[in-house]
Tab-separated table of C-alpha atoms in Angstrom:
chain	number	residue	atom	x	y	z
A	1	MET	CA	-20.217	-45.617	-23.215
A	2	GLY	CA	-22.295	-42.607	-24.229
A	3	LYS	CA	-22.271	-40.845	-27.557
A	4	VAL	CA	-19.300	-38.861	-28.847
A	5	VAL	CA	-20.563	-35.740	-30.645
A	6	LEU	CA	-18.498	-33.502	-32.903
A	7	VAL	CA	-19.849	-29.993	-33.645
A	8	THR	CA	-18.401	-27.809	-36.396
A	9	GLY	CA	-18.636	-24.009	-36.230
A	10	ALA	CA	-18.155	-23.969	-32.456
A	11	ALA	CA	-16.634	-20.467	-32.520
A	12	ARG	CA	-19.924	-18.917	-33.623
A	13	GLN	CA	-22.536	-17.966	-31.040
A	14	LEU	CA	-25.116	-20.526	-32.174
A	15	GLY	CA	-22.510	-23.284	-32.407
A	16	GLY	CA	-21.225	-22.479	-28.929
A	17	ARG	CA	-24.739	-22.544	-27.484
A	18	PHE	CA	-25.430	-25.920	-29.045
A	19	VAL	CA	-22.153	-27.347	-27.697
A	20	ARG	CA	-23.108	-26.239	-24.189
A	21	ARG	CA	-26.645	-27.628	-24.547
A	22	ILE	CA	-25.823	-31.066	-25.973
A	23	GLN	CA	-23.460	-31.761	-23.061
A	24	ARG	CA	-26.458	-31.904	-20.730
A	25	ASP	CA	-28.025	-34.840	-22.568
A	26	PRO	CA	-27.655	-37.983	-20.431
A	27	ASP	CA	-26.823	-40.106	-23.495
A	28	VAL	CA	-23.837	-37.917	-24.433
A	29	ASP	CA	-20.468	-38.832	-22.986
A	30	ARG	CA	-18.149	-36.477	-24.867
A	31	VAL	CA	-18.575	-33.324	-26.969
A	32	ILE	CA	-15.868	-31.945	-29.263
A	33	GLY	CA	-16.168	-28.460	-30.723
A	34	VAL	CA	-14.235	-27.750	-33.920
A	35	ASP	CA	-13.463	-24.476	-35.671
A	36	ALA	CA	-10.622	-22.730	-37.476
A	37	VAL	CA	-10.318	-20.144	-34.677
A	38	PRO	CA	-10.708	-20.485	-30.894
A	39	PRO	CA	-14.124	-19.371	-29.605
A	40	GLU	CA	-14.452	-16.192	-27.568
A	41	HIS	CA	-17.235	-17.800	-25.512
A	42	HIS	CA	-16.911	-20.724	-23.125
A	43	LEU	CA	-17.904	-24.231	-24.195
A	44	GLY	CA	-18.669	-25.628	-20.769
A	45	GLY	CA	-16.989	-28.983	-20.252
A	46	ALA	CA	-16.591	-29.671	-23.968
A	47	GLU	CA	-13.250	-30.095	-25.681
A	48	PHE	CA	-12.161	-27.679	-28.376
A	49	LEU	CA	-9.953	-28.657	-31.290
A	50	LYS	CA	-8.628	-25.972	-33.578
A	51	ALA	CA	-9.130	-27.505	-37.005
A	52	ASP	CA	-10.142	-26.109	-40.386
A	53	ILE	CA	-12.729	-28.385	-41.993
A	54	ARG	CA	-11.440	-27.297	-45.419
A	55	HIS	CA	-8.314	-29.380	-44.824
A	56	PRO	CA	-8.031	-33.191	-44.896
A	57	ALA	CA	-6.805	-33.145	-41.280
A	58	ILE	CA	-10.453	-33.231	-40.175
A	59	ALA	CA	-10.430	-36.942	-41.095
A	60	ARG	CA	-7.752	-37.552	-38.470
A	61	VAL	CA	-9.864	-35.764	-35.869
A	62	LEU	CA	-12.816	-38.105	-36.510
A	63	ALA	CA	-10.603	-41.177	-36.508
A	64	GLU	CA	-8.725	-40.328	-33.296
A	65	THR	CA	-11.748	-39.240	-31.245
A	66	GLY	CA	-14.140	-42.068	-32.155
A	67	VAL	CA	-16.963	-39.687	-33.097
A	68	ASP	CA	-20.333	-41.340	-33.765
A	69	THR	CA	-22.491	-38.196	-34.223
A	70	VAL	CA	-21.519	-35.200	-36.375
A	71	VAL	CA	-23.471	-31.926	-36.214
A	72	HIS	CA	-22.337	-29.718	-39.095
A	73	MET	CA	-23.125	-26.092	-38.188
A	74	ASP	CA	-20.291	-24.356	-40.041
A	75	ILE	CA	-22.518	-23.325	-42.981
A	76	ASN	CA	-23.005	-19.580	-42.874
A	77	GLY	CA	-23.637	-16.512	-44.999
A	78	THR	CA	-21.058	-14.204	-43.437
A	79	PRO	CA	-17.477	-14.576	-42.172
A	80	LEU	CA	-16.738	-14.768	-38.474
A	81	GLY	CA	-14.842	-11.666	-37.373
A	82	SER	CA	-11.820	-11.126	-39.610
A	83	ARG	CA	-11.834	-14.582	-41.195
A	84	GLY	CA	-11.909	-13.222	-44.729
A	85	GLY	CA	-14.611	-12.269	-47.161
A	86	ARG	CA	-17.105	-14.009	-49.373
A	87	ALA	CA	-14.491	-16.314	-50.979
A	88	ALA	CA	-13.417	-17.713	-47.594
A	89	VAL	CA	-17.050	-18.228	-46.563
A	90	LYS	CA	-17.803	-20.136	-49.773
A	91	GLU	CA	-14.726	-22.326	-49.299
A	92	THR	CA	-15.786	-23.192	-45.767
A	93	ASN	CA	-19.382	-23.876	-46.804
A	94	VAL	CA	-18.666	-25.970	-49.899
A	95	ILE	CA	-15.071	-27.262	-49.721
A	96	GLY	CA	-15.320	-27.653	-45.953
A	97	THR	CA	-18.494	-29.723	-46.288
A	98	MET	CA	-16.870	-31.904	-48.964
A	99	GLN	CA	-13.872	-32.593	-46.720
A	100	LEU	CA	-16.064	-33.273	-43.696
A	101	LEU	CA	-18.284	-35.696	-45.619
A	102	GLY	CA	-15.214	-37.450	-46.989
A	103	ALA	CA	-13.941	-37.848	-43.446
A	104	CYS	CA	-17.331	-39.170	-42.284
A	105	GLN	CA	-17.379	-41.676	-45.133
A	106	LYS	CA	-14.058	-43.132	-43.970
A	107	ALA	CA	-15.063	-43.185	-40.289
A	108	PRO	CA	-16.917	-46.461	-39.594
A	109	ARG	CA	-18.047	-45.281	-36.150
A	110	VAL	CA	-20.099	-42.371	-37.528
A	111	GLN	CA	-23.766	-43.296	-37.185
A	112	ARG	CA	-25.568	-39.947	-37.438
A	113	LEU	CA	-25.037	-36.730	-39.401
A	114	VAL	CA	-27.009	-33.520	-38.809
A	115	VAL	CA	-26.613	-30.608	-41.248
A	116	LYS	CA	-27.725	-27.047	-40.451
A	117	SER	CA	-29.026	-25.993	-43.849
A	118	SER	CA	-31.246	-23.071	-44.839
A	119	ALA	CA	-34.562	-22.362	-46.536
A	120	SER	CA	-32.446	-20.198	-48.860
A	121	VAL	CA	-32.140	-23.385	-50.936
A	122	TYR	CA	-35.573	-22.527	-52.376
A	123	GLY	CA	-34.446	-19.100	-53.535
A	124	SER	CA	-36.853	-16.154	-53.898
A	125	ALA	CA	-38.539	-15.470	-57.208
A	126	PRO	CA	-41.748	-13.762	-58.402
A	127	ARG	CA	-43.302	-17.047	-59.603
A	128	ASP	CA	-42.577	-18.996	-56.428
A	129	PRO	CA	-45.418	-20.967	-54.798
A	130	ALA	CA	-47.120	-19.400	-51.808
A	131	VAL	CA	-45.639	-22.081	-49.532
A	132	PHE	CA	-42.633	-24.368	-50.096
A	133	THR	CA	-42.725	-27.985	-48.959
A	134	GLU	CA	-39.579	-30.081	-48.619
A	135	THR	CA	-40.221	-31.609	-52.052
A	136	THR	CA	-41.113	-28.397	-53.917
A	137	PRO	CA	-38.492	-27.593	-56.558
A	138	PRO	CA	-37.570	-23.894	-56.793
A	139	LYS	CA	-38.785	-22.014	-59.851
A	140	SER	CA	-35.260	-20.743	-60.400
A	141	LEU	CA	-32.131	-22.042	-58.682
A	142	PRO	CA	-30.086	-19.472	-56.740
A	143	SER	CA	-27.404	-18.073	-59.005
A	144	GLY	CA	-24.886	-17.068	-56.351
A	145	GLY	CA	-24.094	-16.230	-52.772
A	146	PHE	CA	-25.037	-18.203	-49.678
A	147	ALA	CA	-28.155	-19.695	-51.307
A	148	LYS	CA	-26.061	-21.305	-54.044
A	149	ASP	CA	-23.659	-22.616	-51.394
A	150	VAL	CA	-26.562	-24.320	-49.630
A	151	VAL	CA	-27.749	-25.949	-52.861
A	152	GLU	CA	-24.258	-27.364	-53.438
A	153	VAL	CA	-23.904	-28.476	-49.811
A	154	GLU	CA	-27.198	-30.382	-49.890
A	155	GLY	CA	-26.151	-32.039	-53.148
A	156	TYR	CA	-22.989	-33.366	-51.511
A	157	VAL	CA	-24.980	-34.508	-48.466
A	158	ARG	CA	-27.363	-36.506	-50.675
A	159	GLY	CA	-24.369	-38.150	-52.325
A	160	PHE	CA	-22.948	-39.053	-48.927
A	161	ALA	CA	-26.291	-40.535	-47.848
A	162	ARG	CA	-26.256	-42.807	-50.916
A	163	ARG	CA	-22.682	-43.968	-50.224
A	164	ARG	CA	-23.278	-44.534	-46.496
A	165	PRO	CA	-26.875	-45.786	-46.165
A	166	ASP	CA	-25.996	-47.004	-42.672
A	167	VAL	CA	-25.670	-43.382	-41.459
A	168	ALA	CA	-28.829	-41.549	-40.352
A	169	VAL	CA	-28.734	-38.167	-42.149
A	170	CYS	CA	-30.897	-35.229	-41.063
A	171	VAL	CA	-30.950	-31.934	-42.999
A	172	LEU	CA	-32.640	-28.992	-41.272
A	173	ARG	CA	-33.671	-26.138	-43.576
A	174	PHE	CA	-33.986	-23.195	-41.206
A	175	ALA	CA	-35.953	-20.056	-41.902
A	176	ASN	CA	-34.136	-16.897	-40.766
A	177	ILE	CA	-32.820	-17.431	-37.226
A	178	LEU	CA	-33.361	-14.441	-34.941
A	179	GLY	CA	-32.994	-13.691	-31.254
A	180	PRO	CA	-31.070	-11.490	-28.826
A	181	CYS	CA	-27.698	-12.897	-29.988
A	182	ALA	CA	-28.458	-13.153	-33.717
A	183	ASP	CA	-25.544	-12.127	-35.950
A	184	SER	CA	-26.978	-12.941	-39.383
A	185	PRO	CA	-27.155	-10.573	-42.383
A	186	LEU	CA	-30.902	-10.155	-41.794
A	187	ALA	CA	-30.293	-9.203	-38.156
A	188	GLU	CA	-27.836	-6.557	-39.361
A	189	TYR	CA	-30.422	-5.282	-41.832
A	190	PHE	CA	-33.077	-4.957	-39.124
A	191	SER	CA	-30.552	-3.061	-36.972
A	192	LEU	CA	-30.207	-0.235	-39.514
A	193	PRO	CA	-31.799	3.058	-38.381
A	194	VAL	CA	-33.756	3.218	-41.657
A	195	LEU	CA	-34.719	0.082	-43.591
A	196	PRO	CA	-34.311	0.235	-47.385
A	197	THR	CA	-37.202	-1.608	-49.053
A	198	VAL	CA	-38.208	-2.333	-52.634
A	199	PHE	CA	-40.944	0.019	-53.825
A	200	GLY	CA	-44.246	-1.767	-54.413
A	201	TYR	CA	-43.352	-4.979	-52.509
A	202	ASP	CA	-44.224	-6.146	-48.999
A	203	PRO	CA	-42.834	-9.693	-48.672
A	204	ARG	CA	-43.914	-12.372	-46.204
A	205	LEU	CA	-41.183	-13.520	-43.830
A	206	GLN	CA	-40.735	-16.362	-41.341
A	207	PHE	CA	-38.374	-16.600	-38.381
A	208	VAL	CA	-36.971	-19.209	-35.995
A	209	HIS	CA	-35.971	-18.322	-32.450
A	210	GLU	CA	-32.397	-19.166	-31.407
A	211	ASP	CA	-33.712	-21.321	-28.544
A	212	ASP	CA	-35.874	-23.331	-30.938
A	213	ALA	CA	-32.953	-23.751	-33.326
A	214	ILE	CA	-30.848	-25.244	-30.517
A	215	GLU	CA	-33.632	-27.583	-29.436
A	216	VAL	CA	-34.401	-28.935	-32.912
A	217	LEU	CA	-30.692	-29.545	-33.510
A	218	ARG	CA	-30.600	-31.505	-30.261
A	219	ILE	CA	-33.592	-33.603	-31.335
A	220	ALA	CA	-31.971	-34.286	-34.707
A	221	ALA	CA	-28.702	-35.349	-33.038
A	222	SER	CA	-30.415	-37.765	-30.638
A	223	ALA	CA	-31.999	-41.175	-31.120
A	224	PRO	CA	-35.535	-40.744	-32.503
A	225	ARG	CA	-38.319	-40.745	-29.960
A	226	ARG	CA	-41.187	-43.203	-30.228
A	227	GLY	CA	-43.448	-42.318	-33.151
A	228	THR	CA	-40.945	-39.919	-34.741
A	229	LEU	CA	-38.265	-40.084	-37.408
A	230	ASN	CA	-35.309	-37.701	-37.418
A	231	SER	CA	-33.758	-38.778	-40.696
A	232	GLY	CA	-34.570	-36.836	-43.851
A	233	THR	CA	-35.025	-33.189	-44.798
A	234	PHE	CA	-37.194	-30.845	-42.724
A	235	ASN	CA	-38.277	-27.212	-42.996
A	236	ILE	CA	-37.855	-25.427	-39.658
A	237	ALA	CA	-39.834	-22.236	-38.937
A	238	GLY	CA	-42.025	-20.674	-36.290
A	239	ASP	CA	-45.789	-20.545	-36.800
A	240	GLY	CA	-47.228	-17.672	-38.806
A	241	VAL	CA	-45.686	-15.009	-41.017
A	242	LEU	CA	-44.926	-11.291	-40.785
A	243	LEU	CA	-44.945	-8.743	-43.572
A	244	LEU	CA	-41.824	-6.611	-43.922
A	245	SER	CA	-43.944	-3.536	-43.195
A	246	GLN	CA	-45.062	-5.126	-39.918
A	247	THR	CA	-41.481	-5.807	-38.868
A	248	SER	CA	-40.479	-2.187	-39.466
A	249	ARG	CA	-43.381	-0.895	-37.363
A	250	ARG	CA	-42.590	-3.303	-34.533
A	251	LEU	CA	-38.973	-2.198	-34.582
A	252	GLY	CA	-39.937	1.469	-34.702
A	253	ARG	CA	-37.712	1.953	-37.738
A	254	PRO	CA	-38.937	3.881	-40.763
A	255	THR	CA	-38.669	2.330	-44.209
A	256	LEU	CA	-37.159	3.947	-47.293
A	257	PRO	CA	-38.948	2.546	-50.374
A	258	LEU	CA	-36.606	2.530	-53.368
A	259	PHE	CA	-36.913	1.269	-56.902
A	260	LEU	CA	-35.146	-2.059	-57.367
A	261	PRO	CA	-32.042	-0.717	-59.202
A	262	THR	CA	-31.590	1.861	-56.435
A	263	VAL	CA	-31.901	-0.813	-53.736
A	264	THR	CA	-29.190	-2.817	-55.495
A	265	TRP	CA	-26.943	0.246	-55.569
A	266	ALA	CA	-27.695	0.964	-51.880
A	267	GLY	CA	-26.771	-2.632	-51.017
A	268	SER	CA	-23.408	-2.239	-52.732
A	269	ALA	CA	-22.810	1.030	-50.866
A	270	LEU	CA	-23.652	-0.578	-47.504
A	271	ARG	CA	-21.330	-3.502	-48.169
A	272	SER	CA	-18.490	-1.210	-49.185
A	273	VAL	CA	-18.528	0.524	-45.796
A	274	GLY	CA	-18.968	-2.755	-43.910
A	275	ILE	CA	-22.378	-1.920	-42.450
A	276	THR	CA	-24.214	-5.062	-43.563
A	277	ASP	CA	-24.143	-7.904	-46.036
A	278	PHE	CA	-26.935	-6.581	-48.264
A	279	SER	CA	-26.393	-9.241	-50.905
A	280	PRO	CA	-28.430	-9.757	-54.092
A	281	GLU	CA	-30.019	-12.891	-52.611
A	282	GLN	CA	-31.115	-10.927	-49.550
A	283	ILE	CA	-32.570	-8.220	-51.788
A	284	ARG	CA	-34.574	-10.904	-53.622
A	285	MET	CA	-35.904	-12.247	-50.331
A	286	LEU	CA	-36.856	-8.728	-49.220
A	287	THR	CA	-38.643	-8.342	-52.555
A	288	HIS	CA	-40.510	-11.622	-52.969
A	289	GLY	CA	-40.280	-13.179	-49.489
A	290	ARG	CA	-40.314	-16.888	-48.701
A	291	VAL	CA	-42.666	-19.107	-46.673
A	292	VAL	CA	-42.140	-22.810	-45.922
A	293	GLN	CA	-44.546	-25.477	-44.737
A	294	THR	CA	-43.637	-27.135	-41.432
A	295	THR	CA	-46.016	-30.100	-41.347
A	296	GLN	CA	-43.176	-32.646	-41.526
A	297	MET	CA	-41.329	-30.828	-38.744
A	298	ARG	CA	-44.286	-31.440	-36.449
A	299	GLU	CA	-45.701	-34.777	-37.584
A	300	THR	CA	-42.507	-36.664	-38.503
A	301	LEU	CA	-39.667	-35.006	-36.604
A	302	GLY	CA	-41.924	-34.351	-33.623
A	303	PHE	CA	-40.668	-30.824	-33.002
A	304	HIS	CA	-43.040	-28.055	-31.922
A	305	PRO	CA	-41.402	-24.608	-31.694
A	306	GLN	CA	-41.823	-22.690	-28.469
A	307	TYR	CA	-41.905	-19.350	-30.302
A	308	THR	CA	-44.058	-18.233	-33.213
A	309	THR	CA	-42.637	-16.029	-35.958
A	310	ALA	CA	-44.197	-12.954	-34.313
A	311	GLU	CA	-42.905	-13.889	-30.832
A	312	THR	CA	-39.430	-14.531	-32.221
A	313	PHE	CA	-39.364	-11.113	-33.832
A	314	ALA	CA	-40.679	-9.467	-30.650
A	315	GLU	CA	-37.748	-10.964	-28.687
A	316	PHE	CA	-35.329	-9.716	-31.322
A	317	ALA	CA	-36.892	-6.234	-31.363
A	318	ARG	CA	-36.607	-5.922	-27.568
A	319	SER	CA	-32.915	-6.790	-27.755
A	320	ARG	CA	-32.279	-4.004	-30.283
A	321	GLY	CA	-33.907	-1.197	-28.289
A	322	PRO	CA	-36.283	1.510	-29.550
A	323	GLY	CA	-35.889	2.810	-33.077
A	324	LEU	CA	-36.373	6.299	-34.442
A	325	LEU	CA	-40.144	5.772	-34.246
A	326	PRO	CA	-40.970	3.934	-30.990
A	327	PRO	CA	-43.809	1.468	-31.711
A	328	GLU	CA	-46.082	2.900	-29.001
A	329	SER	CA	-45.750	6.432	-30.358
A	330	LEU	CA	-46.181	5.180	-33.904
A	331	ALA	CA	-49.355	3.304	-32.934
A	332	ARG	CA	-50.819	6.406	-31.247
A	333	THR	CA	-50.007	8.509	-34.292
A	334	VAL	CA	-51.649	5.982	-36.631
A	335	ASP	CA	-54.740	5.861	-34.373
A	336	ARG	CA	-55.013	9.658	-34.295
A	337	LEU	CA	-54.589	9.865	-38.050
A	338	ALA	CA	-57.261	7.205	-38.543
A	339	GLY	CA	-59.585	9.133	-36.228
A	340	VAL	CA	-59.067	12.378	-38.121
A	341	LEU	CA	-59.677	10.705	-41.482
A	342	SER	CA	-62.795	8.993	-40.132
A	343	ALA	CA	-64.161	12.296	-38.795
A	344	ARG	CA	-63.543	14.083	-42.076
A	345	SER	CA	-65.184	11.253	-43.956
A	346	GLY	CA	-68.272	11.600	-41.737
A	347	GLN	CA	-68.427	15.361	-42.346
A	348	THR	CA	-68.425	14.937	-46.129
A	349	GLN	CA	-71.277	12.433	-46.148
């Protein structure tokens, strides 16, 4: 008998992709996708069970299907379609995780738990270290939004790991996931024709390609390879960083520098018309940035991303099409301007 894998959040694009990918593993015999709404995409040969992880019925699902591996991907910053607002998202993230962990605790066949977490757990603050490791405490805990949800979720996961030491628990703290199909708040922000930025700040950002996210989840859900360990907490990010100013130039989208209070007001205005989830936590990240160290990802987990941060963003930019200022034209303009300034400087000497 092969493994029986249960995947939460199967109705989202990333969850659906992972369900289709994990079926191809030779050690997997059965894959069950779970979500509160049916997916609009196909799940290959996997089964789909309509179940809300916020309700105790999820325990019956684990008991009746004989699941031994649980991949919890239903931790998100935005609702799926018309599934409600911020309150419903928080309930799914926090209450849903509590119910799922309670069900796993009662299911003796569960041997492995993988949790799709986020580097948002570190927050974004002016006194943050240049690089976060997995053991670096944040200077200030997130006070609300998705980041606070993640802090609570990881707290419950640590409690579960203490109660069920026989279960291998892997927590993956992803940097911002981008790619052609990305539907995150940051992807919506980068899709705006003009990017509001905080005056005087140019934060460092890291990204993970969708393909790499799927592959590292697969590694975490499988038996560890020789010389690796896939239990514990791992930062997941592509190599390198990009400044926010670099991302805008590569997108061909102009920036609109605003003072911080104005950016906060603009975020509220954007949310009110449903354009993007420009939340306070996202504003803090676009002010102070966030960079994580990935040494443990490589040396312990044994995962080496196929895409760097810059390559991930290039793939995303191509999927969004040219902006108001196509990068090639912008580069030629900058070169001409630099040439003019250089010539004038030579004339004055």
